Amino acid sequence: MPAATTNKPAPGFHIFDTAIGRCAILWRGGFVVGAALPESSDNAMRASLARRFPGAAETEAPAFVREAVRKVVSLLSGERTDLRDIPLALEGSDFERSVWEAARAIPCGEVRSYGEIAGGIGAPGAAQAAGLALGRNPAPILVPCHRVLASGGRSGGFSAPGGVATKFRMLEIEGARRPGEAGLFEDLPLAVSPGR
């Protein structure tokens, strides 16, 4: 994922329907530069995007963004859709971009811990810093920070709208599990299943 440079034009954005609500993708040139999970309304979404990406303009999506939208909609509908080929250019420190790349490598339907992410980028002991980096993830879903949990399978928080309930809802849609283990939600009674 290329590092961002300064003096770039403001990005365009597109709001679209998914199984979990209206999401958004932002782009500049031929790269996605951000994404957003559902807000309480489209106006709340636009206000949030304006704070996060000053000057962003709602406009017609180019072909590569329409394809990214199709894939996100498919993933959030329960299909095993790989989003790793969507071109990203995210602004962040070298450490943050390393964490985001590690999270992006987690296959659909699997989870990792913050410690595993930190160890995987050569920073063992930096689980908390990895968690902070994921909290600043500018492109949720595309960088699937919802697939990263605290030790012992605890949620570890989620800074996107809807908080941990949104995180668990996306994991449930994906049928999430740790490699070689039963699904995270197989033993939960339906009445208390996340997102219900």
Short mmCIF file of N, CA and C in Angstrom, two decimals:
data_model
loop_
_atom_site.label_atom_id
_atom_site.label_comp_id
_atom_site.label_asym_id
_atom_site.label_seq_id
_atom_site.Cartn_x
_atom_site.Cartn_y
_atom_site.Cartn_z
N MET A 1 0.85 -1.16 0.00
CA MET A 1 0.00 0.00 0.00
C MET A 1 0.90 1.22 0.00
N PRO A 2 0.85 2.07 -1.03
CA PRO A 2 1.75 3.20 -1.11
C PRO A 2 1.48 4.22 -0.01
N ALA A 3 2.52 4.89 0.40
CA ALA A 3 2.38 5.95 1.40
C ALA A 3 1.75 7.17 0.72
N ALA A 4 0.97 7.88 1.49
CA ALA A 4 0.32 9.08 0.95
C ALA A 4 1.31 10.23 0.89
N THR A 5 1.10 11.13 -0.04
CA THR A 5 1.93 12.32 -0.13
C THR A 5 1.07 13.55 0.12
N THR A 6 1.71 14.69 0.33
CA THR A 6 0.97 15.90 0.65
C THR A 6 0.50 16.59 -0.62
N ASN A 7 -0.32 17.64 -0.46
CA ASN A 7 -0.84 18.45 -1.55
C ASN A 7 -1.65 17.65 -2.57
N LYS A 8 -2.43 16.71 -2.11
CA LYS A 8 -3.28 15.94 -3.00
C LYS A 8 -4.66 16.57 -3.05
N PRO A 9 -5.36 16.40 -4.15
CA PRO A 9 -6.73 16.91 -4.21
C PRO A 9 -7.62 16.16 -3.21
N ALA A 10 -8.73 16.78 -2.84
CA ALA A 10 -9.68 16.14 -1.93
C ALA A 10 -10.27 14.90 -2.60
N PRO A 11 -10.57 13.87 -1.81
CA PRO A 11 -11.12 12.65 -2.40
C PRO A 11 -12.59 12.78 -2.76
N GLY A 12 -13.03 11.88 -3.62
CA GLY A 12 -14.45 11.70 -3.88
C GLY A 12 -14.97 10.62 -2.96
N PHE A 13 -16.29 10.61 -2.74
CA PHE A 13 -16.86 9.52 -1.96
C PHE A 13 -18.20 9.10 -2.52
N HIS A 14 -18.57 7.87 -2.18
CA HIS A 14 -19.82 7.26 -2.64
C HIS A 14 -20.42 6.50 -1.47
N ILE A 15 -21.70 6.74 -1.18
CA ILE A 15 -22.43 6.04 -0.11
C ILE A 15 -23.28 4.96 -0.77
N PHE A 16 -23.30 3.77 -0.17
CA PHE A 16 -24.00 2.65 -0.80
C PHE A 16 -24.61 1.72 0.25
N ASP A 17 -25.61 0.95 -0.17
CA ASP A 17 -26.33 0.03 0.71
C ASP A 17 -25.58 -1.29 0.85
N THR A 18 -25.59 -1.83 2.09
CA THR A 18 -25.08 -3.17 2.37
C THR A 18 -26.04 -3.86 3.33
N ALA A 19 -25.78 -5.11 3.63
CA ALA A 19 -26.62 -5.87 4.56
C ALA A 19 -26.55 -5.32 5.99
N ILE A 20 -25.52 -4.54 6.32
CA ILE A 20 -25.42 -3.98 7.68
C ILE A 20 -25.78 -2.50 7.72
N GLY A 21 -26.17 -1.93 6.60
CA GLY A 21 -26.52 -0.51 6.53
C GLY A 21 -25.73 0.19 5.43
N ARG A 22 -25.85 1.52 5.40
CA ARG A 22 -25.20 2.31 4.34
C ARG A 22 -23.75 2.57 4.72
N CYS A 23 -22.84 2.18 3.84
CA CYS A 23 -21.41 2.37 4.02
C CYS A 23 -20.91 3.38 2.99
N ALA A 24 -19.63 3.72 3.08
CA ALA A 24 -19.06 4.66 2.11
C ALA A 24 -17.64 4.24 1.76
N ILE A 25 -17.24 4.60 0.55
CA ILE A 25 -15.86 4.44 0.08
C ILE A 25 -15.40 5.78 -0.44
N LEU A 26 -14.14 6.12 -0.14
CA LEU A 26 -13.52 7.36 -0.62
C LEU A 26 -12.34 6.99 -1.50
N TRP A 27 -12.09 7.79 -2.52
CA TRP A 27 -10.98 7.52 -3.42
C TRP A 27 -10.34 8.82 -3.89
N ARG A 28 -9.12 8.66 -4.33
CA ARG A 28 -8.38 9.76 -4.95
C ARG A 28 -7.55 9.12 -6.05
N GLY A 29 -7.69 9.62 -7.27
CA GLY A 29 -6.98 9.00 -8.39
C GLY A 29 -7.44 7.55 -8.52
N GLY A 30 -6.49 6.63 -8.64
CA GLY A 30 -6.82 5.22 -8.82
C GLY A 30 -6.75 4.41 -7.55
N PHE A 31 -6.84 5.08 -6.36
CA PHE A 31 -6.71 4.38 -5.09
C PHE A 31 -7.86 4.72 -4.14
N VAL A 32 -8.29 3.73 -3.39
CA VAL A 32 -9.20 3.96 -2.28
C VAL A 32 -8.38 4.54 -1.14
N VAL A 33 -8.85 5.63 -0.54
CA VAL A 33 -8.12 6.28 0.55
C VAL A 33 -8.87 6.19 1.88
N GLY A 34 -10.09 5.65 1.86
CA GLY A 34 -10.84 5.51 3.09
C GLY A 34 -12.15 4.79 2.86
N ALA A 35 -12.79 4.44 3.97
CA ALA A 35 -14.10 3.80 3.94
C ALA A 35 -14.79 4.11 5.26
N ALA A 36 -16.09 3.89 5.29
CA ALA A 36 -16.84 4.16 6.51
C ALA A 36 -17.94 3.13 6.68
N LEU A 37 -18.14 2.75 7.93
CA LEU A 37 -19.24 1.87 8.32
C LEU A 37 -20.49 2.70 8.54
N PRO A 38 -21.66 2.07 8.65
CA PRO A 38 -22.91 2.82 8.76
C PRO A 38 -22.95 3.80 9.93
N GLU A 39 -23.55 4.94 9.66
CA GLU A 39 -23.85 5.96 10.67
C GLU A 39 -25.37 5.95 10.87
N SER A 40 -25.87 6.84 11.70
CA SER A 40 -27.31 6.88 11.99
C SER A 40 -28.13 7.35 10.79
N SER A 41 -27.51 8.10 9.87
CA SER A 41 -28.19 8.59 8.67
C SER A 41 -27.14 8.97 7.63
N ASP A 42 -27.59 9.21 6.40
CA ASP A 42 -26.66 9.66 5.37
C ASP A 42 -26.05 11.01 5.75
N ASN A 43 -26.85 11.89 6.37
CA ASN A 43 -26.31 13.20 6.77
C ASN A 43 -25.24 13.03 7.83
N ALA A 44 -25.44 12.11 8.77
CA ALA A 44 -24.41 11.84 9.78
C ALA A 44 -23.16 11.27 9.11
N MET A 45 -23.36 10.42 8.11
CA MET A 45 -22.23 9.87 7.36
C MET A 45 -21.46 10.99 6.66
N ARG A 46 -22.17 11.88 5.99
CA ARG A 46 -21.51 12.99 5.29
C ARG A 46 -20.74 13.88 6.26
N ALA A 47 -21.33 14.15 7.42
CA ALA A 47 -20.65 14.99 8.42
C ALA A 47 -19.39 14.29 8.94
N SER A 48 -19.47 12.99 9.18
CA SER A 48 -18.30 12.23 9.65
C SER A 48 -17.21 12.23 8.59
N LEU A 49 -17.59 12.02 7.34
CA LEU A 49 -16.60 12.01 6.25
C LEU A 49 -15.96 13.38 6.10
N ALA A 50 -16.73 14.45 6.27
CA ALA A 50 -16.19 15.81 6.16
C ALA A 50 -15.15 16.07 7.26
N ARG A 51 -15.37 15.52 8.46
CA ARG A 51 -14.38 15.68 9.54
C ARG A 51 -13.13 14.86 9.25
N ARG A 52 -13.31 13.64 8.79
CA ARG A 52 -12.17 12.74 8.55
C ARG A 52 -11.40 13.09 7.28
N PHE A 53 -12.10 13.57 6.26
CA PHE A 53 -11.50 13.85 4.96
C PHE A 53 -11.97 15.22 4.48
N PRO A 54 -11.40 16.29 5.02
CA PRO A 54 -11.85 17.64 4.66
C PRO A 54 -11.86 17.86 3.14
N GLY A 55 -12.96 18.42 2.67
CA GLY A 55 -13.11 18.71 1.25
C GLY A 55 -13.61 17.56 0.41
N ALA A 56 -13.81 16.38 1.01
CA ALA A 56 -14.31 15.23 0.24
C ALA A 56 -15.64 15.57 -0.40
N ALA A 57 -15.81 15.14 -1.65
CA ALA A 57 -17.02 15.47 -2.40
C ALA A 57 -17.74 14.20 -2.84
N GLU A 58 -19.05 14.18 -2.65
CA GLU A 58 -19.87 13.06 -3.11
C GLU A 58 -20.00 13.17 -4.62
N THR A 59 -19.59 12.11 -5.31
CA THR A 59 -19.57 12.17 -6.77
C THR A 59 -19.76 10.77 -7.35
N GLU A 60 -19.93 10.70 -8.65
CA GLU A 60 -20.11 9.40 -9.31
C GLU A 60 -18.84 8.57 -9.17
N ALA A 61 -19.02 7.32 -8.81
CA ALA A 61 -17.88 6.44 -8.58
C ALA A 61 -17.30 5.93 -9.90
N PRO A 62 -15.96 5.95 -10.03
CA PRO A 62 -15.35 5.36 -11.21
C PRO A 62 -15.46 3.82 -11.17
N ALA A 63 -15.09 3.19 -12.26
CA ALA A 63 -15.28 1.73 -12.39
C ALA A 63 -14.59 0.95 -11.28
N PHE A 64 -13.35 1.31 -10.90
CA PHE A 64 -12.66 0.51 -9.88
C PHE A 64 -13.35 0.65 -8.52
N VAL A 65 -13.99 1.80 -8.26
CA VAL A 65 -14.72 1.97 -7.01
C VAL A 65 -16.03 1.19 -7.07
N ARG A 66 -16.71 1.19 -8.21
CA ARG A 66 -17.93 0.39 -8.34
C ARG A 66 -17.63 -1.08 -8.11
N GLU A 67 -16.48 -1.55 -8.59
CA GLU A 67 -16.09 -2.95 -8.35
C GLU A 67 -15.80 -3.17 -6.87
N ALA A 68 -15.15 -2.22 -6.21
CA ALA A 68 -14.89 -2.33 -4.77
C ALA A 68 -16.21 -2.39 -4.01
N VAL A 69 -17.16 -1.54 -4.38
CA VAL A 69 -18.48 -1.54 -3.74
C VAL A 69 -19.13 -2.91 -3.92
N ARG A 70 -19.09 -3.45 -5.12
CA ARG A 70 -19.69 -4.77 -5.38
C ARG A 70 -19.11 -5.82 -4.45
N LYS A 71 -17.79 -5.78 -4.27
CA LYS A 71 -17.13 -6.77 -3.42
C LYS A 71 -17.49 -6.58 -1.95
N VAL A 72 -17.57 -5.34 -1.48
CA VAL A 72 -17.95 -5.08 -0.09
C VAL A 72 -19.37 -5.57 0.15
N VAL A 73 -20.29 -5.26 -0.76
CA VAL A 73 -21.68 -5.70 -0.63
C VAL A 73 -21.73 -7.22 -0.58
N SER A 74 -20.96 -7.88 -1.43
CA SER A 74 -20.92 -9.34 -1.45
C SER A 74 -20.41 -9.89 -0.11
N LEU A 75 -19.31 -9.33 0.38
CA LEU A 75 -18.74 -9.79 1.66
C LEU A 75 -19.76 -9.63 2.79
N LEU A 76 -20.40 -8.47 2.87
CA LEU A 76 -21.34 -8.21 3.96
C LEU A 76 -22.67 -8.92 3.77
N SER A 77 -22.84 -9.60 2.64
CA SER A 77 -24.01 -10.46 2.42
C SER A 77 -23.71 -11.90 2.77
N GLY A 78 -22.49 -12.17 3.23
CA GLY A 78 -22.13 -13.51 3.65
C GLY A 78 -21.31 -14.32 2.67
N GLU A 79 -20.93 -13.71 1.54
CA GLU A 79 -20.09 -14.41 0.57
C GLU A 79 -18.62 -14.35 1.03
N ARG A 80 -17.84 -15.34 0.69
CA ARG A 80 -16.40 -15.35 1.00
C ARG A 80 -15.68 -14.53 -0.08
N THR A 81 -15.74 -13.23 0.05
CA THR A 81 -15.19 -12.33 -0.95
C THR A 81 -13.88 -11.75 -0.47
N ASP A 82 -12.86 -11.83 -1.31
CA ASP A 82 -11.52 -11.33 -0.99
C ASP A 82 -11.43 -9.87 -1.45
N LEU A 83 -11.10 -8.98 -0.51
CA LEU A 83 -11.00 -7.56 -0.83
C LEU A 83 -9.56 -7.09 -1.01
N ARG A 84 -8.60 -8.01 -0.93
CA ARG A 84 -7.19 -7.61 -0.90
C ARG A 84 -6.67 -7.04 -2.21
N ASP A 85 -7.40 -7.22 -3.31
CA ASP A 85 -6.92 -6.65 -4.57
C ASP A 85 -7.45 -5.24 -4.83
N ILE A 86 -8.24 -4.71 -3.90
CA ILE A 86 -8.71 -3.33 -4.04
C ILE A 86 -7.52 -2.41 -3.74
N PRO A 87 -7.16 -1.53 -4.67
CA PRO A 87 -5.96 -0.69 -4.47
C PRO A 87 -6.17 0.38 -3.40
N LEU A 88 -5.32 0.36 -2.37
CA LEU A 88 -5.42 1.31 -1.27
C LEU A 88 -4.21 2.22 -1.22
N ALA A 89 -4.41 3.45 -0.80
CA ALA A 89 -3.33 4.40 -0.47
C ALA A 89 -3.78 5.11 0.80
N LEU A 90 -3.38 4.56 1.94
CA LEU A 90 -3.87 5.06 3.23
C LEU A 90 -2.81 5.90 3.92
N GLU A 91 -3.25 7.00 4.52
CA GLU A 91 -2.35 7.89 5.23
C GLU A 91 -2.14 7.39 6.65
N GLY A 92 -0.88 7.23 7.03
CA GLY A 92 -0.55 6.79 8.37
C GLY A 92 0.95 6.62 8.49
N SER A 93 1.40 6.34 9.70
CA SER A 93 2.83 6.11 9.92
C SER A 93 3.23 4.77 9.30
N ASP A 94 4.53 4.53 9.20
CA ASP A 94 5.02 3.25 8.69
C ASP A 94 4.49 2.10 9.54
N PHE A 95 4.50 2.28 10.87
CA PHE A 95 4.00 1.24 11.77
C PHE A 95 2.52 0.98 11.52
N GLU A 96 1.73 2.04 11.42
CA GLU A 96 0.29 1.87 11.17
C GLU A 96 0.05 1.13 9.86
N ARG A 97 0.75 1.54 8.81
CA ARG A 97 0.53 0.87 7.52
C ARG A 97 0.95 -0.59 7.59
N SER A 98 1.99 -0.92 8.37
CA SER A 98 2.38 -2.33 8.53
C SER A 98 1.29 -3.12 9.24
N VAL A 99 0.70 -2.52 10.28
CA VAL A 99 -0.40 -3.18 11.00
C VAL A 99 -1.59 -3.36 10.07
N TRP A 100 -1.92 -2.33 9.30
CA TRP A 100 -3.07 -2.43 8.40
C TRP A 100 -2.84 -3.50 7.33
N GLU A 101 -1.62 -3.61 6.82
CA GLU A 101 -1.31 -4.65 5.84
C GLU A 101 -1.45 -6.04 6.46
N ALA A 102 -1.00 -6.20 7.71
CA ALA A 102 -1.11 -7.49 8.39
C ALA A 102 -2.58 -7.85 8.61
N ALA A 103 -3.39 -6.88 9.00
CA ALA A 103 -4.82 -7.14 9.17
C ALA A 103 -5.46 -7.47 7.82
N ARG A 104 -5.03 -6.81 6.79
CA ARG A 104 -5.59 -7.05 5.46
C ARG A 104 -5.31 -8.46 4.95
N ALA A 105 -4.26 -9.07 5.47
CA ALA A 105 -3.90 -10.43 5.06
C ALA A 105 -4.71 -11.51 5.75
N ILE A 106 -5.51 -11.16 6.75
CA ILE A 106 -6.33 -12.15 7.45
C ILE A 106 -7.46 -12.59 6.53
N PRO A 107 -7.55 -13.89 6.24
CA PRO A 107 -8.61 -14.35 5.33
C PRO A 107 -10.00 -14.12 5.90
N CYS A 108 -10.95 -13.95 5.02
CA CYS A 108 -12.35 -13.84 5.41
C CYS A 108 -12.73 -15.05 6.26
N GLY A 109 -13.40 -14.80 7.38
CA GLY A 109 -13.85 -15.88 8.24
C GLY A 109 -12.85 -16.31 9.29
N GLU A 110 -11.68 -15.67 9.34
CA GLU A 110 -10.69 -15.99 10.37
C GLU A 110 -10.42 -14.76 11.21
N VAL A 111 -9.87 -14.99 12.39
CA VAL A 111 -9.50 -13.90 13.28
C VAL A 111 -8.07 -14.09 13.77
N ARG A 112 -7.47 -13.00 14.22
CA ARG A 112 -6.15 -13.01 14.84
C ARG A 112 -6.22 -12.14 16.09
N SER A 113 -5.21 -12.23 16.93
CA SER A 113 -5.13 -11.37 18.11
C SER A 113 -4.25 -10.17 17.80
N TYR A 114 -4.38 -9.13 18.63
CA TYR A 114 -3.51 -7.97 18.48
C TYR A 114 -2.04 -8.39 18.63
N GLY A 115 -1.78 -9.33 19.54
CA GLY A 115 -0.42 -9.83 19.72
C GLY A 115 0.10 -10.54 18.50
N GLU A 116 -0.75 -11.32 17.83
CA GLU A 116 -0.33 -12.01 16.61
C GLU A 116 -0.03 -11.00 15.51
N ILE A 117 -0.82 -9.95 15.42
CA ILE A 117 -0.55 -8.92 14.42
C ILE A 117 0.79 -8.27 14.70
N ALA A 118 1.03 -7.89 15.97
CA ALA A 118 2.29 -7.24 16.34
C ALA A 118 3.47 -8.16 16.06
N GLY A 119 3.37 -9.41 16.46
CA GLY A 119 4.45 -10.36 16.21
C GLY A 119 4.69 -10.58 14.73
N GLY A 120 3.62 -10.58 13.95
CA GLY A 120 3.74 -10.82 12.52
C GLY A 120 4.44 -9.71 11.77
N ILE A 121 4.48 -8.51 12.35
CA ILE A 121 5.18 -7.40 11.68
C ILE A 121 6.54 -7.13 12.33
N GLY A 122 6.97 -8.09 13.18
CA GLY A 122 8.29 -7.95 13.79
C GLY A 122 8.33 -7.03 14.99
N ALA A 123 7.17 -6.85 15.65
CA ALA A 123 7.12 -5.99 16.83
C ALA A 123 6.48 -6.73 18.00
N PRO A 124 7.05 -7.89 18.40
CA PRO A 124 6.45 -8.63 19.51
C PRO A 124 6.39 -7.73 20.75
N GLY A 125 5.32 -7.84 21.49
CA GLY A 125 5.14 -6.99 22.66
C GLY A 125 4.45 -5.68 22.35
N ALA A 126 4.12 -5.43 21.09
CA ALA A 126 3.48 -4.17 20.71
C ALA A 126 1.99 -4.36 20.41
N ALA A 127 1.34 -5.29 21.13
CA ALA A 127 -0.08 -5.56 20.88
C ALA A 127 -0.92 -4.32 21.10
N GLN A 128 -0.63 -3.55 22.16
CA GLN A 128 -1.42 -2.35 22.43
C GLN A 128 -1.24 -1.32 21.32
N ALA A 129 -0.01 -1.15 20.85
CA ALA A 129 0.25 -0.21 19.75
C ALA A 129 -0.47 -0.67 18.48
N ALA A 130 -0.50 -1.99 18.25
CA ALA A 130 -1.23 -2.51 17.08
C ALA A 130 -2.71 -2.20 17.22
N GLY A 131 -3.25 -2.35 18.43
CA GLY A 131 -4.65 -2.02 18.66
C GLY A 131 -4.95 -0.55 18.40
N LEU A 132 -4.04 0.32 18.84
CA LEU A 132 -4.23 1.76 18.58
C LEU A 132 -4.19 2.05 17.09
N ALA A 133 -3.27 1.40 16.37
CA ALA A 133 -3.18 1.59 14.92
C ALA A 133 -4.48 1.15 14.24
N LEU A 134 -5.03 0.02 14.69
CA LEU A 134 -6.28 -0.46 14.10
C LEU A 134 -7.44 0.47 14.46
N GLY A 135 -7.37 1.12 15.62
CA GLY A 135 -8.39 2.10 15.98
C GLY A 135 -8.36 3.33 15.08
N ARG A 136 -7.22 3.56 14.42
CA ARG A 136 -7.10 4.69 13.49
C ARG A 136 -7.23 4.24 12.02
N ASN A 137 -7.66 3.02 11.81
CA ASN A 137 -7.83 2.47 10.47
C ASN A 137 -8.77 3.36 9.65
N PRO A 138 -8.28 3.97 8.56
CA PRO A 138 -9.14 4.84 7.76
C PRO A 138 -10.07 4.11 6.79
N ALA A 139 -9.90 2.79 6.67
CA ALA A 139 -10.69 2.05 5.69
C ALA A 139 -11.25 0.75 6.27
N PRO A 140 -12.15 0.86 7.29
CA PRO A 140 -12.73 -0.36 7.83
C PRO A 140 -13.41 -1.18 6.74
N ILE A 141 -13.45 -2.45 6.94
CA ILE A 141 -13.90 -3.50 6.01
C ILE A 141 -12.79 -3.81 5.03
N LEU A 142 -12.28 -2.81 4.30
CA LEU A 142 -11.19 -3.05 3.36
C LEU A 142 -9.92 -3.46 4.10
N VAL A 143 -9.66 -2.81 5.21
CA VAL A 143 -8.64 -3.25 6.17
C VAL A 143 -9.47 -3.84 7.32
N PRO A 144 -9.63 -5.16 7.35
CA PRO A 144 -10.63 -5.78 8.23
C PRO A 144 -10.22 -5.82 9.70
N CYS A 145 -10.18 -4.66 10.33
CA CYS A 145 -9.81 -4.58 11.74
C CYS A 145 -10.81 -5.33 12.61
N HIS A 146 -12.01 -5.58 12.10
CA HIS A 146 -12.99 -6.36 12.87
C HIS A 146 -12.52 -7.80 13.07
N ARG A 147 -11.55 -8.26 12.28
CA ARG A 147 -11.04 -9.62 12.40
C ARG A 147 -9.92 -9.75 13.44
N VAL A 148 -9.65 -8.68 14.16
CA VAL A 148 -8.59 -8.71 15.17
C VAL A 148 -9.23 -8.58 16.55
N LEU A 149 -8.91 -9.55 17.43
CA LEU A 149 -9.48 -9.62 18.76
C LEU A 149 -8.40 -9.52 19.82
N ALA A 150 -8.80 -9.21 21.03
CA ALA A 150 -7.88 -9.24 22.16
C ALA A 150 -7.58 -10.69 22.52
N SER A 151 -6.60 -10.90 23.38
CA SER A 151 -6.26 -12.26 23.78
C SER A 151 -7.48 -12.94 24.39
N GLY A 152 -7.55 -14.24 24.23
CA GLY A 152 -8.67 -15.01 24.76
C GLY A 152 -9.96 -14.83 23.98
N GLY A 153 -9.90 -14.21 22.80
CA GLY A 153 -11.10 -14.04 21.98
C GLY A 153 -11.99 -12.89 22.41
N ARG A 154 -11.52 -12.05 23.36
CA ARG A 154 -12.31 -10.89 23.77
C ARG A 154 -12.33 -9.86 22.64
N SER A 155 -13.34 -9.00 22.65
CA SER A 155 -13.55 -8.08 21.53
C SER A 155 -12.39 -7.12 21.33
N GLY A 156 -11.84 -6.58 22.42
CA GLY A 156 -10.77 -5.60 22.28
C GLY A 156 -11.25 -4.24 21.84
N GLY A 157 -12.56 -4.02 21.78
CA GLY A 157 -13.08 -2.73 21.39
C GLY A 157 -13.22 -2.60 19.88
N PHE A 158 -13.89 -1.54 19.47
CA PHE A 158 -14.09 -1.26 18.05
C PHE A 158 -14.55 0.18 17.96
N SER A 159 -13.78 1.02 17.29
CA SER A 159 -14.05 2.46 17.30
C SER A 159 -15.06 2.91 16.25
N ALA A 160 -15.48 2.03 15.37
CA ALA A 160 -16.44 2.41 14.33
C ALA A 160 -17.84 2.59 14.93
N PRO A 161 -18.74 3.29 14.22
CA PRO A 161 -20.12 3.43 14.70
C PRO A 161 -20.72 2.05 15.02
N GLY A 162 -21.42 1.98 16.11
CA GLY A 162 -22.01 0.71 16.53
C GLY A 162 -21.10 -0.08 17.44
N GLY A 163 -19.84 0.32 17.52
CA GLY A 163 -18.89 -0.29 18.44
C GLY A 163 -18.75 -1.80 18.27
N VAL A 164 -18.60 -2.47 19.41
CA VAL A 164 -18.34 -3.91 19.42
C VAL A 164 -19.49 -4.69 18.78
N ALA A 165 -20.73 -4.22 18.91
CA ALA A 165 -21.86 -4.93 18.29
C ALA A 165 -21.68 -5.00 16.78
N THR A 166 -21.19 -3.93 16.16
CA THR A 166 -20.94 -3.93 14.71
C THR A 166 -19.81 -4.91 14.38
N LYS A 167 -18.75 -4.90 15.19
CA LYS A 167 -17.63 -5.82 14.99
C LYS A 167 -18.11 -7.26 15.02
N PHE A 168 -18.87 -7.62 16.05
CA PHE A 168 -19.34 -9.00 16.16
C PHE A 168 -20.35 -9.35 15.08
N ARG A 169 -21.14 -8.38 14.64
CA ARG A 169 -22.09 -8.66 13.56
C ARG A 169 -21.34 -9.02 12.28
N MET A 170 -20.27 -8.27 11.97
CA MET A 170 -19.49 -8.58 10.76
C MET A 170 -18.80 -9.94 10.90
N LEU A 171 -18.27 -10.24 12.08
CA LEU A 171 -17.64 -11.54 12.29
C LEU A 171 -18.64 -12.67 12.16
N GLU A 172 -19.84 -12.45 12.66
CA GLU A 172 -20.88 -13.47 12.56
C GLU A 172 -21.26 -13.71 11.09
N ILE A 173 -21.40 -12.63 10.32
CA ILE A 173 -21.70 -12.76 8.89
C ILE A 173 -20.64 -13.60 8.19
N GLU A 174 -19.37 -13.40 8.59
CA GLU A 174 -18.27 -14.13 7.97
C GLU A 174 -18.10 -15.55 8.51
N GLY A 175 -18.86 -15.92 9.55
CA GLY A 175 -18.68 -17.24 10.16
C GLY A 175 -17.30 -17.37 10.79
N ALA A 176 -16.87 -16.32 11.48
CA ALA A 176 -15.48 -16.21 11.95
C ALA A 176 -15.07 -17.32 12.90
N ARG A 177 -13.79 -17.68 12.78
CA ARG A 177 -13.17 -18.70 13.64
C ARG A 177 -11.67 -18.48 13.62
N ARG A 178 -11.02 -18.99 14.64
CA ARG A 178 -9.56 -19.04 14.63
C ARG A 178 -9.19 -20.25 13.78
N PRO A 179 -8.06 -20.23 13.08
CA PRO A 179 -7.68 -21.39 12.27
C PRO A 179 -7.70 -22.66 13.10
N GLY A 180 -8.42 -23.68 12.61
CA GLY A 180 -8.47 -24.98 13.27
C GLY A 180 -9.43 -25.07 14.44
N GLU A 181 -10.21 -24.02 14.71
CA GLU A 181 -11.14 -24.03 15.84
C GLU A 181 -12.57 -23.88 15.35
N ALA A 182 -13.53 -24.17 16.25
CA ALA A 182 -14.94 -23.98 15.95
C ALA A 182 -15.23 -22.50 15.77
N GLY A 183 -16.36 -22.19 15.13
CA GLY A 183 -16.75 -20.80 14.92
C GLY A 183 -16.92 -20.06 16.24
N LEU A 184 -16.69 -18.77 16.22
CA LEU A 184 -16.79 -17.95 17.43
C LEU A 184 -18.19 -17.93 18.01
N PHE A 185 -19.21 -18.10 17.17
CA PHE A 185 -20.58 -17.91 17.61
C PHE A 185 -21.38 -19.21 17.68
N GLU A 186 -20.75 -20.35 17.47
CA GLU A 186 -21.50 -21.60 17.41
C GLU A 186 -22.13 -21.98 18.74
N ASP A 187 -21.57 -21.58 19.87
CA ASP A 187 -22.12 -21.96 21.16
C ASP A 187 -23.01 -20.89 21.78
N LEU A 188 -23.22 -19.77 21.08
CA LEU A 188 -24.05 -18.70 21.64
C LEU A 188 -25.54 -18.99 21.37
N PRO A 189 -26.38 -18.78 22.38
CA PRO A 189 -27.83 -18.90 22.11
C PRO A 189 -28.24 -17.81 21.12
N LEU A 190 -29.15 -18.12 20.25
CA LEU A 190 -29.58 -17.18 19.22
C LEU A 190 -30.00 -15.84 19.82
N ALA A 191 -30.63 -15.86 20.97
CA ALA A 191 -31.16 -14.63 21.56
C ALA A 191 -30.08 -13.65 21.97
N VAL A 192 -28.87 -14.13 22.25
CA VAL A 192 -27.81 -13.21 22.67
C VAL A 192 -26.70 -13.11 21.64
N SER A 193 -26.93 -13.66 20.48
CA SER A 193 -25.92 -13.60 19.43
C SER A 193 -25.67 -12.16 19.05
N PRO A 194 -24.40 -11.75 18.81
CA PRO A 194 -24.09 -10.36 18.48
C PRO A 194 -24.88 -9.89 17.28
N GLY A 195 -25.31 -8.63 17.31
CA GLY A 195 -26.01 -8.04 16.19
C GLY A 195 -27.49 -8.33 16.17
N ARG A 196 -27.98 -9.05 17.15
CA ARG A 196 -29.41 -9.38 17.18
C ARG A 196 -30.13 -8.36 18.05
#
